[in-house]
Amino acid sequence: MESMPYRHGMDTDALRWFQQVADGVTVTEVSELEGVSQPGVSRALRRLETQVGTPLLHRSGRTLRMTRAGSAFKRHVDAVLHQLDDGLAAVNQVVEPDTGTVALAFQVSLGAWLVPDLLGSFRSERPQVQFTLNQVRDEDVATVLAAGRADLVLCTVRSQDRDVHHRRLLDEPLRLAVPAGHALAGRSQVRLTDAAAESFLALPRSASLRLICDELCRSAGFVPTIALECDDLHTLRGLVAAGLGVALLPASGRPPAGAPVERLRYLDLVDVRAFQEIGLLWPAERQLLPAAELFRQHVLDRGRAGRLVPTS
């Protein structure tokens, strides 16, 4: 690639070579890596110093080290080159969207069934698209988008932020989970009021599932007695399986038969409509790169077609 002109006639080759030398790479090594003569690298570094107006490097024995001006300059060089590389990546994705990377965040409970379904179906058509995956708690959903750490978020949180787009994908049923030896375990369906006197196990109050569960119990005419709280669904299932209480849980993505937490039963509820909404979030103020946009359309298309069916 030809050098790209910068302000004051600076070019990316000189900036990148300065960055490498400042990070401890010798001029000889830069020369070998870049396929340029050592005098050519040295001349480029001297031109850069002339353009900046002060020495950026000084020799200490056989090594070049940064001057104070060089240290101050390098922080900005790193930032500029990082932005430039992001820009080149964006251009490359426009030209070849099938080679991009999608940053996907998701709530932990969706990682066992929804995320594999979406990635598998998408990559069967576009195998070269890469993904970076990040599990996120309910309270951190808006943060990962605002900070640019994710292009898209799969979650059960409906954002009220005007800077975030939200689309509903499906409703995931909730069921009453009881230990295998519980008095209700032999039934396939129950009324939630049948569990009014039970000790409930739940997620913290900040979790969207906890808010839904509390509201469902109120709708059924009682306030649940919360015996224990824990931070994740896997632990919650284990606590139910251990006989420490009952819980309202999605049956989706549960472990295979024979796993310890399978010592519980999921019972359908007939007196309340119990579900949690699963949606897709993405930033309103930031245009998605082509690979992320392709995946967004894939997710929405599968949702509209009713192909996102929770496992049970």
PDB file of N, CA and C in Angstrom, residues 56-109:
ATOM      1  N   LEU A  56      13.040  13.414  18.184  1.00  0.00           N
ATOM      2  CA  LEU A  56      12.102  12.473  18.807  1.00  0.00           C
ATOM      3  C   LEU A  56      12.811  11.255  19.379  1.00  0.00           C
ATOM      4  N   LEU A  57      14.017  10.982  18.867  1.00  0.00           N
ATOM      5  CA  LEU A  57      14.791   9.815  19.285  1.00  0.00           C
ATOM      6  C   LEU A  57      16.222  10.233  19.554  1.00  0.00           C
ATOM      7  N   HIS A  58      16.849   9.549  20.494  1.00  0.00           N
ATOM      8  CA  HIS A  58      18.280   9.766  20.716  1.00  0.00           C
ATOM      9  C   HIS A  58      18.939   8.413  20.919  1.00  0.00           C
ATOM     10  N   ARG A  59      20.204   8.344  20.577  1.00  0.00           N
ATOM     11  CA  ARG A  59      20.907   7.069  20.644  1.00  0.00           C
ATOM     12  C   ARG A  59      21.464   6.856  22.043  1.00  0.00           C
ATOM     13  N   SER A  60      21.198   5.651  22.583  1.00  0.00           N
ATOM     14  CA  SER A  60      21.758   5.246  23.868  1.00  0.00           C
ATOM     15  C   SER A  60      22.482   3.926  23.629  1.00  0.00           C
ATOM     16  N   GLY A  61      23.823   3.999  23.455  1.00  0.00           N
ATOM     17  CA  GLY A  61      24.569   2.822  23.049  1.00  0.00           C
ATOM     18  C   GLY A  61      24.184   2.453  21.633  1.00  0.00           C
ATOM     19  N   ARG A  62      23.686   1.224  21.438  1.00  0.00           N
ATOM     20  CA  ARG A  62      23.279   0.775  20.104  1.00  0.00           C
ATOM     21  C   ARG A  62      21.770   0.878  19.916  1.00  0.00           C
ATOM     22  N   THR A  63      21.093   1.466  20.911  1.00  0.00           N
ATOM     23  CA  THR A  63      19.629   1.515  20.885  1.00  0.00           C
ATOM     24  C   THR A  63      19.139   2.948  20.751  1.00  0.00           C
ATOM     25  N   LEU A  64      18.073   3.136  19.998  1.00  0.00           N
ATOM     26  CA  LEU A  64      17.407   4.429  19.920  1.00  0.00           C
ATOM     27  C   LEU A  64      16.301   4.491  20.972  1.00  0.00           C
ATOM     28  N   ARG A  65      16.323   5.572  21.740  1.00  0.00           N
ATOM     29  CA  ARG A  65      15.298   5.760  22.756  1.00  0.00           C
ATOM     30  C   ARG A  65      14.584   7.083  22.506  1.00  0.00           C
ATOM     31  N   MET A  66      13.372   7.185  23.035  1.00  0.00           N
ATOM     32  CA  MET A  66      12.597   8.405  22.833  1.00  0.00           C
ATOM     33  C   MET A  66      13.114   9.544  23.705  1.00  0.00           C
ATOM     34  N   THR A  67      13.086  10.732  23.140  1.00  0.00           N
ATOM     35  CA  THR A  67      13.279  11.936  23.939  1.00  0.00           C
ATOM     36  C   THR A  67      11.971  12.250  24.654  1.00  0.00           C
ATOM     37  N   ARG A  68      11.974  13.295  25.502  1.00  0.00           N
ATOM     38  CA  ARG A  68      10.725  13.681  26.156  1.00  0.00           C
ATOM     39  C   ARG A  68       9.684  14.099  25.128  1.00  0.00           C
ATOM     40  N   ALA A  69      10.140  14.792  24.092  1.00  0.00           N
ATOM     41  CA  ALA A  69       9.217  15.172  23.019  1.00  0.00           C
ATOM     42  C   ALA A  69       8.707  13.932  22.294  1.00  0.00           C
ATOM     43  N   GLY A  70       9.586  12.944  22.113  1.00  0.00           N
ATOM     44  CA  GLY A  70       9.177  11.703  21.456  1.00  0.00           C
ATOM     45  C   GLY A  70       8.112  10.965  22.241  1.00  0.00           C
ATOM     46  N   SER A  71       8.267  10.939  23.581  1.00  0.00           N
ATOM     47  CA  SER A  71       7.269  10.274  24.431  1.00  0.00           C
ATOM     48  C   SER A  71       5.915  10.952  24.325  1.00  0.00           C
ATOM     49  N   ALA A  72       5.936  12.295  24.324  1.00  0.00           N
ATOM     50  CA  ALA A  72       4.681  13.037  24.203  1.00  0.00           C
ATOM     51  C   ALA A  72       4.039  12.799  22.829  1.00  0.00           C
ATOM     52  N   PHE A  73       4.867  12.753  21.800  1.00  0.00           N
ATOM     53  CA  PHE A  73       4.373  12.587  20.444  1.00  0.00           C
ATOM     54  C   PHE A  73       3.805  11.188  20.222  1.00  0.00           C
ATOM     55  N   LYS A  74       4.450  10.182  20.817  1.00  0.00           N
ATOM     56  CA  LYS A  74       4.074   8.796  20.534  1.00  0.00           C
ATOM     57  C   LYS A  74       2.657   8.484  20.980  1.00  0.00           C
ATOM     58  N   ARG A  75       2.223   9.054  22.107  1.00  0.00           N
ATOM     59  CA  ARG A  75       0.852   8.774  22.575  1.00  0.00           C
ATOM     60  C   ARG A  75      -0.156   9.127  21.492  1.00  0.00           C
ATOM     61  N   HIS A  76       0.089  10.230  20.802  1.00  0.00           N
ATOM     62  CA  HIS A  76      -0.827  10.668  19.755  1.00  0.00           C
ATOM     63  C   HIS A  76      -0.633   9.860  18.473  1.00  0.00           C
ATOM     64  N   VAL A  77       0.591   9.466  18.204  1.00  0.00           N
ATOM     65  CA  VAL A  77       0.844   8.607  17.048  1.00  0.00           C
ATOM     66  C   VAL A  77       0.099   7.286  17.212  1.00  0.00           C
ATOM     67  N   ASP A  78       0.170   6.708  18.410  1.00  0.00           N
ATOM     68  CA  ASP A  78      -0.555   5.455  18.667  1.00  0.00           C
ATOM     69  C   ASP A  78      -2.045   5.622  18.403  1.00  0.00           C
ATOM     70  N   ALA A  79      -2.608   6.725  18.887  1.00  0.00           N
ATOM     71  CA  ALA A  79      -4.047   6.959  18.713  1.00  0.00           C
ATOM     72  C   ALA A  79      -4.400   7.152  17.238  1.00  0.00           C
ATOM     73  N   VAL A  80      -3.577   7.942  16.535  1.00  0.00           N
ATOM     74  CA  VAL A  80      -3.849   8.210  15.115  1.00  0.00           C
ATOM     75  C   VAL A  80      -3.773   6.922  14.297  1.00  0.00           C
ATOM     76  N   LEU A  81      -2.744   6.126  14.527  1.00  0.00           N
ATOM     77  CA  LEU A  81      -2.598   4.901  13.751  1.00  0.00           C
ATOM     78  C   LEU A  81      -3.688   3.891  14.089  1.00  0.00           C
ATOM     79  N   HIS A  82      -4.116   3.875  15.359  1.00  0.00           N
ATOM     80  CA  HIS A  82      -5.222   2.991  15.737  1.00  0.00           C
ATOM     81  C   HIS A  82      -6.488   3.387  14.983  1.00  0.00           C
ATOM     82  N   GLN A  83      -6.775   4.687  14.940  1.00  0.00           N
ATOM     83  CA  GLN A  83      -7.947   5.157  14.214  1.00  0.00           C
ATOM     84  C   GLN A  83      -7.815   4.876  12.717  1.00  0.00           C
ATOM     85  N   LEU A  84      -6.632   5.055  12.205  1.00  0.00           N
ATOM     86  CA  LEU A  84      -6.407   4.783  10.785  1.00  0.00           C
ATOM     87  C   LEU A  84      -6.637   3.312  10.475  1.00  0.00           C
ATOM     88  N   ASP A  85      -6.123   2.435  11.324  1.00  0.00           N
ATOM     89  CA  ASP A  85      -6.319   1.005  11.096  1.00  0.00           C
ATOM     90  C   ASP A  85      -7.795   0.637  11.160  1.00  0.00           C
ATOM     91  N   ASP A  86      -8.533   1.261  12.100  1.00  0.00           N
ATOM     92  CA  ASP A  86      -9.979   1.028  12.166  1.00  0.00           C
ATOM     93  C   ASP A  86     -10.659   1.484  10.880  1.00  0.00           C
ATOM     94  N   GLY A  87     -10.210   2.638  10.371  1.00  0.00           N
ATOM     95  CA  GLY A  87     -10.782   3.136   9.132  1.00  0.00           C
ATOM     96  C   GLY A  87     -10.495   2.222   7.953  1.00  0.00           C
ATOM     97  N   LEU A  88      -9.260   1.720   7.868  1.00  0.00           N
ATOM     98  CA  LEU A  88      -8.919   0.797   6.787  1.00  0.00           C
ATOM     99  C   LEU A  88      -9.718  -0.497   6.897  1.00  0.00           C
ATOM    100  N   ALA A  89      -9.937  -0.949   8.155  1.00  0.00           N
ATOM    101  CA  ALA A  89     -10.753  -2.149   8.363  1.00  0.00           C
ATOM    102  C   ALA A  89     -12.183  -1.912   7.903  1.00  0.00           C
ATOM    103  N   ALA A  90     -12.689  -0.705   8.182  1.00  0.00           N
ATOM    104  CA  ALA A  90     -14.055  -0.370   7.749  1.00  0.00           C
ATOM    105  C   ALA A  90     -14.154  -0.376   6.234  1.00  0.00           C
ATOM    106  N   VAL A  91     -13.161   0.210   5.574  1.00  0.00           N
ATOM    107  CA  VAL A  91     -13.156   0.220   4.112  1.00  0.00           C
ATOM    108  C   VAL A  91     -13.084  -1.214   3.579  1.00  0.00           C
ATOM    109  N   ASN A  92     -12.245  -2.027   4.208  1.00  0.00           N
ATOM    110  CA  ASN A  92     -12.108  -3.414   3.766  1.00  0.00           C
ATOM    111  C   ASN A  92     -13.418  -4.171   3.900  1.00  0.00           C
ATOM    112  N   GLN A  93     -14.175  -3.863   4.978  1.00  0.00           N
ATOM    113  CA  GLN A  93     -15.461  -4.532   5.157  1.00  0.00           C
ATOM    114  C   GLN A  93     -16.477  -4.081   4.119  1.00  0.00           C
ATOM    115  N   VAL A  94     -16.380  -2.814   3.696  1.00  0.00           N
ATOM    116  CA  VAL A  94     -17.280  -2.346   2.640  1.00  0.00           C
ATOM    117  C   VAL A  94     -16.991  -3.104   1.346  1.00  0.00           C
ATOM    118  N   VAL A  95     -15.700  -3.277   1.070  1.00  0.00           N
ATOM    119  CA  VAL A  95     -15.299  -3.973  -0.151  1.00  0.00           C
ATOM    120  C   VAL A  95     -15.565  -5.478  -0.019  1.00  0.00           C
ATOM    121  N   GLU A  96     -15.253  -6.043   1.153  1.00  0.00           N
ATOM    122  CA  GLU A  96     -15.413  -7.477   1.383  1.00  0.00           C
ATOM    123  C   GLU A  96     -16.093  -7.694   2.734  1.00  0.00           C
ATOM    124  N   PRO A  97     -17.422  -7.508   2.821  1.00  0.00           N
ATOM    125  CA  PRO A  97     -18.121  -7.623   4.105  1.00  0.00           C
ATOM    126  C   PRO A  97     -18.054  -9.009   4.724  1.00  0.00           C
ATOM    127  N   ASP A  98     -17.790 -10.030   3.915  1.00  0.00           N
ATOM    128  CA  ASP A  98     -17.744 -11.389   4.443  1.00  0.00           C
ATOM    129  C   ASP A  98     -16.474 -11.689   5.230  1.00  0.00           C
ATOM    130  N   THR A  99     -15.563 -10.721   5.350  1.00  0.00           N
ATOM    131  CA  THR A  99     -14.325 -10.959   6.086  1.00  0.00           C
ATOM    132  C   THR A  99     -14.253 -10.125   7.361  1.00  0.00           C
ATOM    133  N   GLY A 100     -15.352  -9.506   7.759  1.00  0.00           N
ATOM    134  CA  GLY A 100     -15.340  -8.626   8.924  1.00  0.00           C
ATOM    135  C   GLY A 100     -15.483  -9.376  10.240  1.00  0.00           C
ATOM    136  N   THR A 101     -15.511  -8.590  11.323  1.00  0.00           N
ATOM    137  CA  THR A 101     -15.674  -9.128  12.670  1.00  0.00           C
ATOM    138  C   THR A 101     -16.856  -8.435  13.343  1.00  0.00           C
ATOM    139  N   VAL A 102     -17.689  -9.221  14.016  1.00  0.00           N
ATOM    140  CA  VAL A 102     -18.867  -8.710  14.716  1.00  0.00           C
ATOM    141  C   VAL A 102     -18.634  -8.838  16.213  1.00  0.00           C
ATOM    142  N   ALA A 103     -18.802  -7.733  16.946  1.00  0.00           N
ATOM    143  CA  ALA A 103     -18.696  -7.757  18.408  1.00  0.00           C
ATOM    144  C   ALA A 103     -20.106  -7.951  18.969  1.00  0.00           C
ATOM    145  N   LEU A 104     -20.357  -9.129  19.529  1.00  0.00           N
ATOM    146  CA  LEU A 104     -21.686  -9.491  20.033  1.00  0.00           C
ATOM    147  C   LEU A 104     -21.648  -9.681  21.542  1.00  0.00           C
ATOM    148  N   ALA A 105     -22.517  -8.966  22.248  1.00  0.00           N
ATOM    149  CA  ALA A 105     -22.680  -9.150  23.683  1.00  0.00           C
ATOM    150  C   ALA A 105     -24.030  -9.826  23.937  1.00  0.00           C
ATOM    151  N   PHE A 106     -24.122 -10.582  25.020  1.00  0.00           N
ATOM    152  CA  PHE A 106     -25.367 -11.296  25.290  1.00  0.00           C
ATOM    153  C   PHE A 106     -25.451 -11.645  26.772  1.00  0.00           C
ATOM    154  N   GLN A 107     -26.682 -11.752  27.258  1.00  0.00           N
ATOM    155  CA  GLN A 107     -26.882 -12.191  28.624  1.00  0.00           C
ATOM    156  C   GLN A 107     -26.518 -13.673  28.743  1.00  0.00           C
ATOM    157  N   VAL A 108     -25.985 -14.047  29.885  1.00  0.00           N
ATOM    158  CA  VAL A 108     -25.426 -15.385  30.066  1.00  0.00           C
ATOM    159  C   VAL A 108     -26.439 -16.475  29.736  1.00  0.00           C
ATOM    160  N   SER A 109     -27.697 -16.282  30.121  1.00  0.00           N
ATOM    161  CA  SER A 109     -28.700 -17.329  29.922  1.00  0.00           C
ATOM    162  C   SER A 109     -28.962 -17.622  28.447  1.00  0.00           C
TER     163      SER A 109
END
